[in-house]
Short mmCIF file of C-alpha atoms in Angstrom, two decimals:
data_model
loop_
_atom_site.label_atom_id
_atom_site.label_comp_id
_atom_site.label_asym_id
_atom_site.label_seq_id
_atom_site.Cartn_x
_atom_site.Cartn_y
_atom_site.Cartn_z
CA MET E 1 -12.10 0.34 19.59
CA ALA E 2 -14.55 0.61 16.70
CA THR E 3 -16.85 -2.33 16.20
CA ALA E 4 -18.69 -3.62 13.18
CA GLY E 5 -22.42 -3.90 13.03
CA THR E 6 -23.54 -0.27 12.91
CA SER E 7 -23.34 0.08 9.12
CA SER E 8 -26.46 0.51 7.01
CA ARG E 9 -27.74 -2.53 5.18
CA GLY E 10 -30.01 -2.81 2.16
CA ALA E 11 -30.68 -4.44 -1.15
CA SER E 12 -28.27 -2.21 -3.06
CA SER E 13 -24.49 -2.50 -2.93
CA TYR E 14 -24.06 0.54 -0.71
CA ASP E 15 -22.68 0.62 2.81
CA ARG E 16 -21.64 3.23 5.34
CA GLY E 17 -19.17 2.73 8.17
CA GLU E 18 -19.71 3.30 11.85
CA THR E 19 -19.33 6.81 13.22
CA SER E 20 -17.19 6.03 16.27
CA PRO E 21 -14.60 6.78 17.34
CA ALA E 22 -14.72 10.39 16.23
CA LEU E 23 -12.38 11.64 13.54
CA LEU E 24 -9.22 13.35 14.77
CA THR E 25 -9.26 17.11 14.22
CA THR E 26 -5.59 17.95 14.74
CA THR E 27 -2.56 18.04 12.49
CA ILE E 28 0.03 15.28 12.52
CA GLY E 29 2.45 17.46 14.50
CA VAL E 30 -0.08 18.23 17.22
CA ASN E 31 -1.06 14.56 17.42
CA LEU E 32 2.57 13.49 17.87
CA THR E 33 3.07 16.11 20.60
CA ALA E 34 0.06 14.72 22.44
CA SER E 35 1.34 11.15 22.23
CA ALA E 36 4.78 12.23 23.46
CA ALA E 37 3.20 13.98 26.43
CA ALA E 38 1.06 10.96 27.26
CA PHE E 39 3.74 8.29 26.76
CA PRO E 40 7.14 10.01 27.10
CA ASP E 41 9.09 6.95 28.23
CA ARG E 42 7.62 4.33 25.89
CA ASP E 43 9.47 3.30 22.74
CA ALA E 44 8.45 5.33 19.70
CA LEU E 45 10.97 4.14 17.10
CA VAL E 46 13.41 1.22 16.94
CA ASP E 47 15.79 1.04 13.96
CA LEU E 48 17.40 -2.37 14.31
CA SER E 49 19.85 -2.15 11.40
CA SER E 50 21.56 0.84 13.05
CA GLY E 51 20.98 -0.23 16.64
CA ARG E 52 19.23 3.02 17.56
CA ARG E 53 16.00 3.59 19.47
CA TRP E 54 13.97 6.56 20.61
CA SER E 55 11.44 6.99 23.40
CA TYR E 56 8.47 9.21 22.55
CA ALA E 57 10.08 12.12 24.40
CA GLU E 58 13.35 11.63 22.50
CA PHE E 59 11.61 11.12 19.17
CA SER E 60 9.47 14.23 19.54
CA HIS E 61 12.54 16.25 20.51
CA ASP E 62 14.56 15.06 17.51
CA VAL E 63 11.62 15.69 15.17
CA ARG E 64 11.41 19.26 16.48
CA ARG E 65 15.18 19.73 16.02
CA LEU E 66 14.97 18.64 12.37
CA ALA E 67 11.85 20.75 11.85
CA SER E 68 13.69 23.77 13.26
CA GLY E 69 16.60 23.03 10.92
CA LEU E 70 14.31 22.89 7.90
CA ILE E 71 12.71 26.22 8.83
CA SER E 72 16.18 27.77 9.21
CA ALA E 73 17.04 26.40 5.75
CA GLY E 74 14.13 28.33 4.28
CA VAL E 75 11.62 25.50 3.85
CA ALA E 76 8.22 27.17 3.83
CA ALA E 77 4.77 25.70 4.43
CA GLY E 78 3.64 24.15 1.15
CA ASP E 79 7.18 23.60 -0.13
CA ARG E 80 7.76 20.12 -1.45
CA VAL E 81 10.47 18.10 0.29
CA GLY E 82 11.45 14.83 -1.34
CA ILE E 83 12.59 11.78 0.61
CA TRP E 84 14.53 9.14 -1.32
CA ALA E 85 15.81 6.41 0.95
CA PRO E 86 15.10 2.86 2.10
CA ASN E 87 13.52 2.26 5.50
CA CYS E 88 15.57 3.99 8.18
CA ALA E 89 15.10 6.18 11.23
CA GLU E 90 15.92 9.32 9.25
CA TRP E 91 12.98 8.58 6.95
CA VAL E 92 10.56 8.57 9.88
CA LEU E 93 12.09 11.69 11.45
CA THR E 94 11.72 13.49 8.11
CA GLN E 95 8.09 12.38 7.78
CA TYR E 96 7.12 14.00 11.07
CA ALA E 97 9.41 17.03 10.79
CA THR E 98 7.96 18.05 7.43
CA ALA E 99 4.41 17.52 8.72
CA GLY E 100 5.20 19.71 11.72
CA ILE E 101 6.12 22.68 9.54
CA GLY E 102 3.53 22.18 6.81
CA ALA E 103 5.94 21.09 4.09
CA VAL E 104 4.62 18.53 1.59
CA LEU E 105 6.58 15.28 1.81
CA VAL E 106 7.11 13.75 -1.64
CA THR E 107 7.85 10.06 -1.14
CA ILE E 108 10.10 8.57 -3.80
CA ASN E 109 10.40 4.87 -4.57
CA PRO E 110 13.88 3.61 -3.58
CA ALA E 111 13.91 1.56 -6.80
CA TYR E 112 13.58 4.61 -9.08
CA ARG E 113 16.27 5.24 -11.64
CA SER E 114 17.29 8.62 -13.06
CA HIS E 115 14.42 9.06 -15.53
CA GLU E 116 11.74 8.23 -12.95
CA LEU E 117 13.41 10.34 -10.27
CA ALA E 118 13.66 13.37 -12.55
CA TYR E 119 10.00 13.06 -13.47
CA ALA E 120 8.86 12.98 -9.82
CA LEU E 121 11.08 15.90 -8.80
CA LYS E 122 9.97 18.07 -11.70
CA GLN E 123 6.30 17.13 -11.69
CA SER E 124 5.85 17.96 -8.00
CA GLY E 125 8.29 20.87 -7.94
CA VAL E 126 10.50 19.51 -5.17
CA ALA E 127 12.65 22.22 -3.58
CA THR E 128 14.66 20.06 -1.18
CA VAL E 129 15.62 16.39 -1.40
CA ILE E 130 16.71 14.35 1.60
CA SER E 131 18.37 11.19 0.33
CA ALA E 132 20.38 8.17 1.32
CA SER E 133 23.84 8.12 -0.26
CA ARG E 134 23.16 4.75 -1.85
CA PHE E 135 21.03 1.61 -1.54
CA LYS E 136 21.81 -1.81 -2.98
CA THR E 137 23.25 -1.13 -6.47
CA SER E 138 21.90 2.44 -6.72
CA ASP E 139 24.26 5.39 -6.23
CA TYR E 140 21.64 7.87 -5.07
CA ALA E 141 24.07 10.74 -4.63
CA GLY E 142 25.46 10.21 -8.11
CA ILE E 143 22.02 9.95 -9.71
CA LEU E 144 20.86 13.12 -7.97
CA GLY E 145 23.95 14.89 -9.28
CA GLU E 146 22.91 13.88 -12.80
CA VAL E 147 19.27 14.92 -12.60
CA ALA E 148 19.53 18.06 -10.44
CA PRO E 149 20.28 20.36 -13.41
CA GLU E 150 17.01 19.16 -15.03
CA CYS E 151 14.96 20.25 -11.98
CA PRO E 152 14.70 24.05 -11.91
CA GLU E 153 12.86 24.24 -8.57
CA LEU E 154 15.36 22.01 -6.74
CA ARG E 155 17.38 24.18 -4.36
CA GLU E 156 19.18 21.71 -2.11
CA VAL E 157 20.13 18.05 -1.91
CA VAL E 158 20.84 16.73 1.59
CA ILE E 159 22.53 13.34 1.93
CA ILE E 160 21.64 11.49 5.11
CA GLY E 161 24.70 11.17 7.33
CA ASP E 162 26.73 13.96 5.78
CA THR E 163 27.61 17.26 7.42
CA ARG E 164 24.58 19.11 6.09
CA TRP E 165 22.21 16.45 7.41
CA ARG E 166 23.90 16.47 10.80
CA ASP E 167 23.57 20.25 10.94
CA LEU E 168 19.87 20.19 10.07
CA ALA E 169 19.05 17.27 12.39
CA GLY E 170 21.11 18.81 15.19
CA THR E 171 19.59 22.29 15.07
CA PRO E 172 18.53 23.52 18.52
CA VAL E 173 14.76 23.49 18.91
CA ASP E 174 13.34 26.90 17.95
CA THR E 175 10.14 26.81 19.98
CA ALA E 176 8.94 30.22 18.83
CA SER E 177 9.38 29.49 15.11
CA LEU E 178 7.73 26.07 15.42
CA ALA E 179 4.76 27.55 17.28
CA GLN E 180 4.43 30.35 14.77
CA ARG E 181 4.48 27.91 11.86
CA GLY E 182 2.14 25.48 13.57
CA ALA E 183 -0.46 28.19 14.11
CA THR E 184 -0.75 28.66 10.34
CA LEU E 185 -1.46 25.01 9.54
CA SER E 186 -4.82 23.38 8.83
CA THR E 187 -5.81 19.73 8.86
CA GLN E 188 -6.93 20.22 5.25
CA ASP E 189 -3.45 21.27 4.09
CA PRO E 190 -1.71 18.93 1.61
CA ILE E 191 1.02 17.13 3.51
CA ASN E 192 2.05 14.22 1.31
CA ILE E 193 2.44 13.43 -2.38
CA GLN E 194 2.66 9.75 -3.21
CA TYR E 195 3.24 8.50 -6.72
CA THR E 196 1.05 5.63 -7.82
CA SER E 197 2.77 2.52 -9.12
CA GLY E 198 2.30 3.72 -12.69
CA THR E 199 1.04 0.50 -14.27
CA THR E 200 -0.12 2.62 -17.21
CA GLY E 201 1.78 5.68 -18.42
CA TYR E 202 3.49 8.04 -16.00
CA PRO E 203 2.86 7.67 -12.26
CA LYS E 204 0.16 9.96 -10.89
CA ALA E 205 0.85 12.16 -7.87
CA ALA E 206 -1.88 11.54 -5.28
CA THR E 207 -2.03 14.53 -2.92
CA LEU E 208 -3.06 13.78 0.68
CA THR E 209 -3.77 15.97 3.70
CA HIS E 210 -3.20 15.72 7.45
CA ARG E 211 -6.89 14.80 7.79
CA ASN E 212 -6.62 12.09 5.13
CA ILE E 213 -3.66 10.13 6.38
CA LEU E 214 -3.71 10.81 10.13
CA ASN E 215 -7.30 9.62 10.41
CA ASN E 216 -6.76 6.61 8.17
CA GLY E 217 -3.81 5.46 10.24
CA TYR E 218 -5.68 6.12 13.47
CA LEU E 219 -8.88 4.29 12.46
CA VAL E 220 -7.01 1.30 11.01
CA GLY E 221 -5.21 1.08 14.34
CA GLU E 222 -8.50 1.34 16.24
CA LEU E 223 -9.90 -1.65 14.35
CA LEU E 224 -6.72 -3.56 15.23
CA GLY E 225 -7.17 -2.65 18.90
CA TYR E 226 -3.89 -0.73 19.17
CA THR E 227 -2.79 0.79 22.47
CA GLU E 228 0.48 2.18 23.77
CA SER E 229 1.50 -1.41 24.56
CA ASP E 230 1.68 -2.44 20.92
CA ARG E 231 4.90 -2.82 18.95
CA ILE E 232 4.49 -2.83 15.16
CA CYS E 233 7.07 -4.59 13.00
CA LEU E 234 7.30 -2.79 9.64
CA PRO E 235 9.17 -4.64 6.89
CA VAL E 236 6.95 -2.88 4.32
CA PRO E 237 8.30 0.23 2.53
CA LEU E 238 7.83 3.55 4.30
CA TYR E 239 7.51 5.47 1.04
CA HIS E 240 4.18 3.73 0.43
CA CYS E 241 0.92 4.24 2.36
CA PHE E 242 1.31 0.77 3.85
CA GLY E 243 4.37 1.94 5.79
CA LEU E 244 3.86 5.63 6.45
CA VAL E 245 0.10 5.58 7.15
CA MET E 246 -0.99 2.09 8.25
CA GLY E 247 2.38 1.71 9.96
CA SER E 248 3.87 4.93 11.33
CA LEU E 249 0.71 6.99 11.81
CA ALA E 250 -1.27 4.06 13.22
CA ALA E 251 1.54 3.66 15.76
CA THR E 252 2.12 7.26 16.83
CA SER E 253 -1.60 8.05 17.07
CA HIS E 254 -1.84 5.31 19.73
CA GLY E 255 1.53 5.70 21.47
CA ALA E 256 2.70 2.37 20.01
CA ALA E 257 6.23 1.55 18.84
CA ILE E 258 7.48 1.48 15.25
CA VAL E 259 10.03 -1.31 14.75
CA LEU E 260 12.08 -1.26 11.53
CA PRO E 261 13.75 -4.65 10.94
CA GLY E 262 15.97 -3.38 8.13
CA PRO E 263 16.28 -1.10 5.10
CA GLY E 264 14.59 -3.62 2.80
CA PHE E 265 12.57 -6.76 3.26
CA ASP E 266 14.45 -9.74 4.65
CA PRO E 267 12.34 -12.59 6.05
CA ALA E 268 14.87 -13.71 8.64
CA ALA E 269 15.51 -10.16 9.85
CA THR E 270 11.76 -9.64 10.13
CA LEU E 271 11.16 -12.69 12.30
CA ARG E 272 14.23 -11.85 14.38
CA ALA E 273 12.81 -8.36 14.96
CA VAL E 274 9.48 -9.79 16.07
CA GLN E 275 11.25 -12.12 18.48
CA ASP E 276 13.83 -9.72 19.90
CA GLU E 277 11.50 -6.73 20.20
CA ALA E 278 8.43 -8.70 21.33
CA CYS E 279 6.38 -7.22 18.50
CA THR E 280 2.62 -7.58 18.79
CA SER E 281 1.80 -6.74 15.17
CA LEU E 282 3.39 -7.59 11.82
CA TYR E 283 2.67 -6.16 8.38
CA GLY E 284 3.25 -7.54 4.91
CA VAL E 285 1.89 -8.54 1.53
CA PRO E 286 1.10 -12.25 1.18
CA THR E 287 4.42 -12.97 -0.55
CA MET E 288 6.27 -11.61 2.50
CA PHE E 289 4.40 -13.93 4.86
CA ILE E 290 5.01 -16.82 2.47
CA ALA E 291 8.75 -16.05 2.51
CA GLU E 292 8.80 -15.86 6.31
CA LEU E 293 6.93 -19.13 6.72
CA GLY E 294 9.15 -20.70 4.07
CA LEU E 295 12.36 -20.21 6.05
CA ALA E 296 13.89 -23.54 7.01
CA ASP E 297 14.15 -22.37 10.63
CA SER E 298 10.89 -20.38 10.78
CA GLY E 299 9.67 -22.58 13.64
CA ASP E 300 12.72 -21.70 15.74
CA TYR E 301 11.70 -18.05 16.20
CA ASP E 302 9.63 -17.13 19.22
CA LEU E 303 6.66 -15.30 17.69
CA SER E 304 4.34 -15.75 20.66
CA SER E 305 4.20 -11.99 21.28
CA LEU E 306 2.27 -11.47 18.02
CA ARG E 307 -1.49 -11.06 18.17
CA THR E 308 -2.41 -9.06 15.06
CA GLY E 309 -1.13 -7.38 11.93
CA ILE E 310 -2.12 -6.43 8.41
CA MET E 311 -1.98 -8.37 5.18
CA ALA E 312 -2.76 -6.35 2.06
CA GLY E 313 -1.87 -5.91 -1.59
CA SER E 314 -3.32 -9.12 -2.97
CA SER E 315 -5.48 -12.06 -1.90
CA CYS E 316 -4.10 -14.56 0.61
CA PRO E 317 -4.23 -18.32 -0.07
CA ALA E 318 -6.23 -20.19 2.57
CA GLU E 319 -3.28 -22.34 3.69
CA VAL E 320 -1.08 -19.27 4.18
CA MET E 321 -3.81 -17.60 6.26
CA ARG E 322 -4.12 -20.73 8.40
CA ARG E 323 -0.39 -20.77 9.10
CA VAL E 324 -0.26 -17.02 9.81
CA ILE E 325 -3.01 -17.46 12.41
CA ASP E 326 -1.79 -20.76 13.89
CA ASP E 327 2.00 -20.74 13.48
CA MET E 328 2.60 -16.98 13.79
CA HIS E 329 -0.02 -16.46 16.53
CA MET E 330 -1.70 -13.67 14.55
CA ALA E 331 -5.31 -14.48 15.44
CA GLY E 332 -6.30 -10.84 14.88
CA VAL E 333 -4.61 -10.37 11.49
CA ALA E 334 -6.61 -8.05 9.24
CA ILE E 335 -7.05 -7.89 5.50
CA CYS E 336 -7.12 -4.31 4.26
CA TYR E 337 -8.15 -2.98 0.86
CA GLY E 338 -7.55 0.46 -0.56
CA MET E 339 -5.47 2.60 -2.87
CA THR E 340 -3.05 5.48 -2.54
CA GLU E 341 -5.78 7.91 -3.58
CA THR E 342 -7.86 6.92 -0.52
CA SER E 343 -5.10 7.24 2.08
CA PRO E 344 -5.23 4.10 1.57
CA VAL E 345 -7.69 1.86 3.48
CA SER E 346 -11.39 1.75 2.54
CA THR E 347 -12.36 -1.71 3.79
CA GLN E 348 -10.94 -3.93 6.52
CA THR E 349 -11.76 -7.24 8.14
CA ARG E 350 -12.49 -7.18 11.86
CA SER E 351 -10.70 -9.05 14.62
CA ASP E 352 -13.54 -11.52 15.12
CA ASP E 353 -13.99 -12.36 11.43
CA SER E 354 -13.54 -15.98 10.43
CA PRO E 355 -10.46 -17.12 8.48
CA ALA E 356 -12.76 -17.67 5.49
CA ARG E 357 -13.82 -14.00 5.58
CA ARG E 358 -10.15 -12.98 5.58
CA VAL E 359 -9.32 -15.24 2.63
CA GLU E 360 -12.40 -14.62 0.51
CA THR E 361 -13.11 -10.93 1.18
CA VAL E 362 -11.40 -7.62 1.95
CA GLY E 363 -13.75 -6.91 4.82
CA GLN E 364 -16.33 -4.21 5.45
CA VAL E 365 -16.28 -0.45 4.95
CA GLY E 366 -14.16 1.49 7.43
CA PRO E 367 -15.47 4.04 9.96
CA HIS E 368 -16.64 7.40 8.61
CA LEU E 369 -16.56 6.14 5.00
CA GLU E 370 -19.11 5.18 2.38
CA ILE E 371 -18.71 2.63 -0.38
CA LYS E 372 -20.91 1.59 -3.28
CA LEU E 373 -20.63 -0.68 -6.30
CA THR E 374 -21.79 0.80 -9.58
CA ASP E 375 -22.41 -0.39 -13.11
CA PRO E 376 -19.34 0.81 -15.10
CA GLY E 377 -21.57 1.62 -18.06
CA THR E 378 -24.53 3.40 -16.44
CA GLY E 379 -23.18 4.50 -13.05
CA ALA E 380 -26.21 3.00 -11.31
CA THR E 381 -25.64 1.24 -7.97
CA VAL E 382 -25.90 -2.51 -8.52
CA SER E 383 -27.71 -4.97 -6.26
CA ARG E 384 -25.95 -7.05 -3.63
CA GLY E 385 -24.31 -10.06 -5.22
CA GLN E 386 -23.74 -8.31 -8.56
CA VAL E 387 -20.39 -7.15 -9.92
CA GLY E 388 -19.79 -3.40 -9.95
CA GLU E 389 -17.04 -0.81 -9.73
CA LEU E 390 -16.07 -0.04 -6.14
CA CYS E 391 -16.38 3.64 -5.28
CA THR E 392 -15.38 5.32 -1.99
CA ARG E 393 -16.42 8.61 -0.41
CA GLY E 394 -15.42 10.29 2.84
CA TYR E 395 -12.54 11.82 4.78
CA SER E 396 -9.94 9.57 3.11
CA VAL E 397 -10.35 10.68 -0.51
CA MET E 398 -7.34 12.64 -1.77
CA THR E 399 -7.56 16.31 -2.73
CA GLY E 400 -6.58 15.26 -6.25
CA TYR E 401 -3.57 14.56 -8.43
CA TRP E 402 -0.94 17.26 -8.06
CA ASN E 403 -1.28 19.87 -10.82
CA ASP E 404 -3.55 17.57 -12.83
CA PRO E 405 -7.20 18.62 -12.52
CA GLU E 406 -8.23 16.81 -15.70
CA THR E 407 -7.07 13.38 -14.50
CA THR E 408 -8.50 14.13 -11.05
CA ALA E 409 -11.92 14.76 -12.60
CA GLU E 410 -11.74 11.38 -14.32
CA VAL E 411 -11.65 9.52 -11.00
CA ILE E 412 -13.46 11.80 -8.47
CA ASP E 413 -16.98 12.64 -9.57
CA ALA E 414 -19.05 15.72 -8.77
CA ASP E 415 -20.52 14.05 -5.69
CA GLY E 416 -17.09 13.27 -4.22
CA TRP E 417 -16.98 9.56 -5.04
CA MET E 418 -13.54 8.13 -5.83
CA HIS E 419 -13.88 5.60 -8.65
CA THR E 420 -11.27 2.93 -7.91
CA GLY E 421 -11.38 1.01 -11.18
CA ASP E 422 -11.71 -2.20 -9.15
CA LEU E 423 -14.58 -4.60 -9.75
CA ALA E 424 -16.15 -6.14 -6.67
CA VAL E 425 -19.15 -7.94 -5.20
CA MET E 426 -20.83 -7.03 -1.88
CA ASP E 427 -22.67 -9.70 0.11
CA ASP E 428 -25.70 -9.24 2.36
CA ASP E 429 -23.49 -8.46 5.37
CA GLY E 430 -21.51 -5.77 3.56
CA TYR E 431 -18.37 -7.84 3.02
CA VAL E 432 -16.61 -7.01 -0.23
CA ARG E 433 -14.87 -9.42 -2.57
CA ILE E 434 -12.60 -7.94 -5.24
CA THR E 435 -13.15 -9.66 -8.59
CA GLY E 436 -10.69 -7.77 -10.79
CA ARG E 437 -9.96 -4.49 -12.53
CA ILE E 438 -12.23 -2.84 -15.09
CA LYS E 439 -9.22 -2.53 -17.37
CA ASP E 440 -8.51 -6.25 -16.93
CA MET E 441 -12.00 -7.28 -18.04
CA VAL E 442 -11.83 -9.23 -21.29
CA ILE E 443 -14.57 -8.92 -23.92
CA ARG E 444 -14.53 -12.03 -26.07
CA GLY E 445 -17.13 -12.11 -28.81
CA GLY E 446 -19.43 -9.87 -26.79
CA GLU E 447 -19.02 -11.87 -23.55
CA ASN E 448 -17.67 -9.99 -20.52
CA ILE E 449 -15.06 -12.22 -18.85
CA TYR E 450 -13.55 -11.45 -15.44
CA PRO E 451 -10.00 -12.90 -15.28
CA ARG E 452 -10.07 -13.12 -11.47
CA GLU E 453 -12.77 -15.82 -11.64
CA ILE E 454 -10.66 -17.95 -13.97
CA GLU E 455 -7.51 -17.35 -11.93
CA GLU E 456 -9.20 -18.56 -8.76
CA PHE E 457 -10.35 -21.69 -10.60
CA LEU E 458 -6.88 -22.40 -11.98
CA TYR E 459 -5.32 -22.11 -8.51
CA GLY E 460 -7.00 -25.46 -7.95
CA HIS E 461 -4.66 -27.13 -10.46
CA PRO E 462 -2.07 -29.14 -8.49
CA ASP E 463 0.84 -27.99 -10.68
CA ILE E 464 0.05 -24.25 -10.71
CA LEU E 465 1.79 -22.08 -8.12
CA ASP E 466 0.61 -18.71 -9.43
CA VAL E 467 -1.44 -17.54 -12.40
CA ALA E 468 -2.47 -14.38 -14.25
CA VAL E 469 -5.17 -14.48 -16.91
CA ILE E 470 -5.06 -11.75 -19.57
CA GLY E 471 -6.78 -10.80 -22.79
CA VAL E 472 -4.77 -10.72 -26.01
CA PRO E 473 -5.95 -9.40 -29.40
CA ASP E 474 -7.85 -11.78 -31.70
CA GLN E 475 -9.17 -11.06 -35.20
CA THR E 476 -12.28 -13.22 -34.79
CA TYR E 477 -13.43 -12.56 -31.22
CA GLY E 478 -11.74 -9.23 -30.50
CA GLU E 479 -9.91 -10.76 -27.55
CA GLU E 480 -8.86 -14.24 -26.48
CA LEU E 481 -7.68 -15.51 -23.11
CA MET E 482 -4.12 -16.37 -22.20
CA ALA E 483 -3.18 -18.07 -18.93
CA VAL E 484 0.28 -17.05 -17.75
CA VAL E 485 1.38 -19.47 -15.04
CA ARG E 486 4.18 -20.22 -12.64
CA LEU E 487 4.52 -23.94 -11.99
CA CYS E 488 5.22 -25.60 -8.69
CA GLU E 489 8.77 -26.84 -8.20
CA GLY E 490 9.16 -30.26 -9.79
CA ALA E 491 5.85 -30.05 -11.66
CA THR E 492 5.45 -31.84 -14.98
CA PRO E 493 5.72 -29.39 -17.90
CA MET E 494 2.22 -28.18 -18.75
CA THR E 495 0.68 -27.98 -22.23
CA VAL E 496 -2.24 -25.86 -23.40
CA GLU E 497 -4.09 -29.08 -24.26
CA GLY E 498 -3.64 -30.31 -20.70
CA LEU E 499 -4.84 -27.00 -19.32
CA ARG E 500 -7.95 -27.09 -21.49
CA GLU E 501 -8.64 -30.65 -20.40
CA PHE E 502 -8.49 -29.50 -16.77
CA CYS E 503 -11.04 -26.78 -17.56
CA ALA E 504 -13.36 -28.89 -19.71
CA GLY E 505 -16.81 -29.29 -18.23
CA ARG E 506 -15.93 -27.04 -15.31
CA LEU E 507 -15.72 -23.64 -17.01
CA ALA E 508 -17.95 -22.24 -19.74
CA HIS E 509 -16.24 -22.76 -23.09
CA PHE E 510 -15.64 -19.03 -23.63
CA LYS E 511 -13.75 -18.85 -20.29
CA VAL E 512 -11.27 -21.58 -21.18
CA PRO E 513 -7.89 -20.01 -22.05
CA ARG E 514 -6.85 -20.45 -25.67
CA TYR E 515 -3.18 -19.73 -24.96
CA LEU E 516 -0.76 -20.81 -22.24
CA ARG E 517 2.54 -19.23 -21.29
CA ILE E 518 4.91 -20.56 -18.61
CA VAL E 519 7.03 -18.01 -16.71
CA ASP E 520 9.48 -18.06 -13.82
CA ASP E 521 8.03 -14.96 -12.15
CA PHE E 522 5.68 -12.04 -12.66
CA PRO E 523 6.39 -8.31 -12.83
CA MET E 524 5.08 -6.95 -9.52
CA THR E 525 4.21 -3.63 -7.91
CA VAL E 526 5.71 -2.79 -4.52
CA THR E 527 2.47 -3.85 -2.82
CA GLY E 528 2.68 -7.35 -4.23
CA LYS E 529 0.21 -6.95 -7.09
CA VAL E 530 0.91 -8.47 -10.49
CA ARG E 531 1.42 -5.76 -13.10
CA LYS E 532 -1.18 -7.01 -15.54
CA ASP E 533 -0.31 -4.38 -18.16
CA GLU E 534 3.26 -5.68 -18.30
CA VAL E 535 2.11 -9.33 -18.31
CA ARG E 536 -0.20 -8.46 -21.21
CA ARG E 537 2.57 -6.72 -23.13
CA GLN E 538 4.89 -9.70 -22.65
CA GLY E 539 2.10 -12.09 -23.67
CA ILE E 540 1.42 -10.23 -26.89
CA GLU E 541 5.14 -10.22 -27.69
CA HIS E 542 5.27 -13.95 -26.95
CA LEU E 543 2.51 -14.63 -29.48
CA ALA E 544 4.16 -12.39 -32.07
CA ASP E 545 7.41 -14.33 -31.69
CA GLY E 546 5.53 -17.53 -32.41
#
């Protein structure tokens, strides 16, 4: 297991991760084969909603059958294969089968509608789509029938569970063809296209390699202390890095089990999965853990098997962290920070970090990576304790955005640094605290204001459950602040005067919000982040409506 303490330290906000364990130098397919050989009888995959489970020997065999079927269907190395489905066993089988033959898996958000689906299929040039027939209110098969004529490179649509799927998944293993294909693959080959959440404009297609995502999953798992004895409960979506990298690849690179509690997040099903499958690790964004702890019978589940897990996507309130550690037995829970473009994890708390470190920071730089904080205006590395843009360099940085070299050049500089757009502060020990987004920074009358600072202050108001601070246009100052808040149940209706009174004498006058808007909920990304662009748009409309 990697340990902290070997990173470089200095006066500037630069840090470099430890160099052990060594990076993996195989493809995903070769790594899975090795795990299956080492742990043939251990559980690899448990899909509770369908009641199916696979040992590593069975899982590897079924992956090779599907891979053989895809080769027989004419899927070549480099072809894009889309997967559009909620969490299910077939999703995981497809992930490893495509990796084994060098096809590029294009992961599609289960919530997409026809316009978004058509864009992803066309932009990445998907040749084959493997899809669920439907999920919740979405008729996937019907939507695919509508958009297929718009996608000239799309050759085949395969619906999970139908005859064509059964034929592909049941193809006899063609050892010779698999070996021949495997011999042509490189760890640097693109293997996955993931669309960013698209908070501004069209989603961008981050292109990731075997080396990117296999190593990120492996090293995240190393810091969590994973072994073949671990069982990872995954209620997070597989189509996102949280599920397919930090979840699936962290598991299979250690011989651990992947446990899927259901097709979508359900707090009761998640806790039941932990209990019934004796899971040792649980993943989620803070809102998932809040929902699980908020169940009326949450204390009735036996969660004593848990020891660790990952919380990511947004900051965790101190009380929630306390209950996750104490009530859910997750003493080793880690906070991870990253982005799709970096496979995703760049920083992570360690198992011996204090609860305060896990609440207030996103940890230290990961193994084999470098991070620095730079002045957004000059590009110079700032000193420790100063705010700067977080940049990452190393094995995890994507090859670029698919077919978009111009946008790629905007975020990856000539020296290989990925500019995240996140503002952060690094302390003397290398721990990083995210303070906001560059695009969220508000400039009021020449003063740079960081909304995250004001949000953290307003969380101290007894009636505020959640808050987002945004900048809205102002003729005098250029921008003014608006606090958009969710109130606690039963709270007294809040007024802007009352809010200002709460802030008076405790915040500089230019940081006190001029406007207040009360909402029932926030528009969110899949990883639990508030979509500030949408909150801003709604806020501007609210002011225009008077």
